[in-house]
Amino acid sequence: MESLQLSNIELYYSAPVNTHSGLTTIYGEESNHIINVMRHRIGDEIYTTNGAGTIMKGEISNILKKSV
């Protein structure tokens, strides 16, 4: 089992994952923070949470004006 240190990661909020596609879309202020403040780009690895204790690791595959 892989051990993760979560104290050093950026963690972004996203609504629950669409389990059929496995994709998560992040909107609004979180999207703005990812793109304009943290300057993430396509291919970057990020961590998201649904606010209920689930943490997911993913890769940015698409950036639009108001969503990632």
Short mmCIF file of C-alpha atoms in Angstrom, two decimals:
data_model
loop_
_atom_site.label_atom_id
_atom_site.label_comp_id
_atom_site.label_asym_id
_atom_site.label_seq_id
_atom_site.Cartn_x
_atom_site.Cartn_y
_atom_site.Cartn_z
CA MET A 1 0.00 0.00 0.00
CA GLU A 2 1.27 3.46 -0.92
CA SER A 3 1.66 5.96 1.91
CA LEU A 4 0.69 9.56 1.10
CA GLN A 5 1.66 12.73 2.94
CA LEU A 6 -1.38 14.96 2.45
CA SER A 7 -0.06 17.93 4.41
CA ASN A 8 2.00 19.16 1.44
CA ILE A 9 -0.58 18.96 -1.37
CA GLU A 10 -2.96 21.45 -2.89
CA LEU A 11 -6.49 20.13 -2.43
CA TYR A 12 -9.38 21.43 -4.55
CA TYR A 13 -13.10 20.93 -4.01
CA SER A 14 -15.21 19.28 -6.70
CA ALA A 15 -18.73 17.93 -6.83
CA PRO A 16 -19.10 14.14 -6.74
CA VAL A 17 -17.42 12.24 -9.57
CA ASN A 18 -19.42 10.95 -12.53
CA THR A 19 -18.69 7.28 -11.89
CA HIS A 20 -19.61 6.21 -15.45
CA SER A 21 -17.00 8.37 -17.14
CA GLY A 22 -14.55 8.72 -14.26
CA LEU A 23 -14.28 12.44 -15.02
CA THR A 24 -14.59 15.31 -12.57
CA THR A 25 -15.30 18.89 -13.59
CA ILE A 26 -14.32 21.76 -11.33
CA TYR A 27 -16.23 25.05 -11.72
CA GLY A 28 -16.25 28.58 -10.39
CA GLU A 29 -13.75 29.92 -7.88
CA GLU A 30 -11.92 26.60 -7.61
CA SER A 31 -11.42 26.52 -11.38
CA ASN A 32 -10.17 30.11 -11.35
CA HIS A 33 -7.76 29.29 -8.52
CA ILE A 34 -6.37 26.25 -10.35
CA ILE A 35 -5.87 28.08 -13.65
CA ASN A 36 -5.00 31.67 -12.74
CA VAL A 37 -3.55 31.54 -9.23
CA MET A 38 -1.73 28.20 -9.16
CA ARG A 39 -1.13 28.31 -12.94
CA HIS A 40 -1.80 24.63 -13.56
CA ARG A 41 -1.88 23.44 -17.17
CA ILE A 42 -3.13 20.42 -19.10
CA GLY A 43 -1.24 17.34 -17.96
CA ASP A 44 -0.67 18.59 -14.40
CA GLU A 45 -1.61 16.22 -11.57
CA ILE A 46 -4.01 17.62 -8.96
CA TYR A 47 -5.93 16.31 -5.95
CA THR A 48 -9.63 16.94 -5.39
CA THR A 49 -12.03 16.29 -2.54
CA ASN A 50 -15.82 16.00 -2.47
CA GLY A 51 -15.95 17.53 1.01
CA ALA A 52 -17.05 14.23 2.57
CA GLY A 53 -13.61 12.74 3.14
CA THR A 54 -12.90 11.31 -0.31
CA ILE A 55 -9.67 12.49 -1.93
CA MET A 56 -8.98 11.71 -5.58
CA LYS A 57 -5.83 12.13 -7.66
CA GLY A 58 -6.30 13.16 -11.26
CA GLU A 59 -4.75 14.83 -14.26
CA ILE A 60 -6.01 18.00 -15.95
CA SER A 61 -7.24 17.02 -19.39
CA ASN A 62 -9.21 20.10 -20.42
CA ILE A 63 -9.23 23.77 -19.45
CA LEU A 64 -12.11 26.03 -20.40
CA LYS A 65 -12.80 29.63 -19.43
CA LYS A 66 -14.85 28.72 -16.33
CA SER A 67 -14.05 25.08 -15.70
CA VAL A 68 -11.25 22.55 -15.44
#
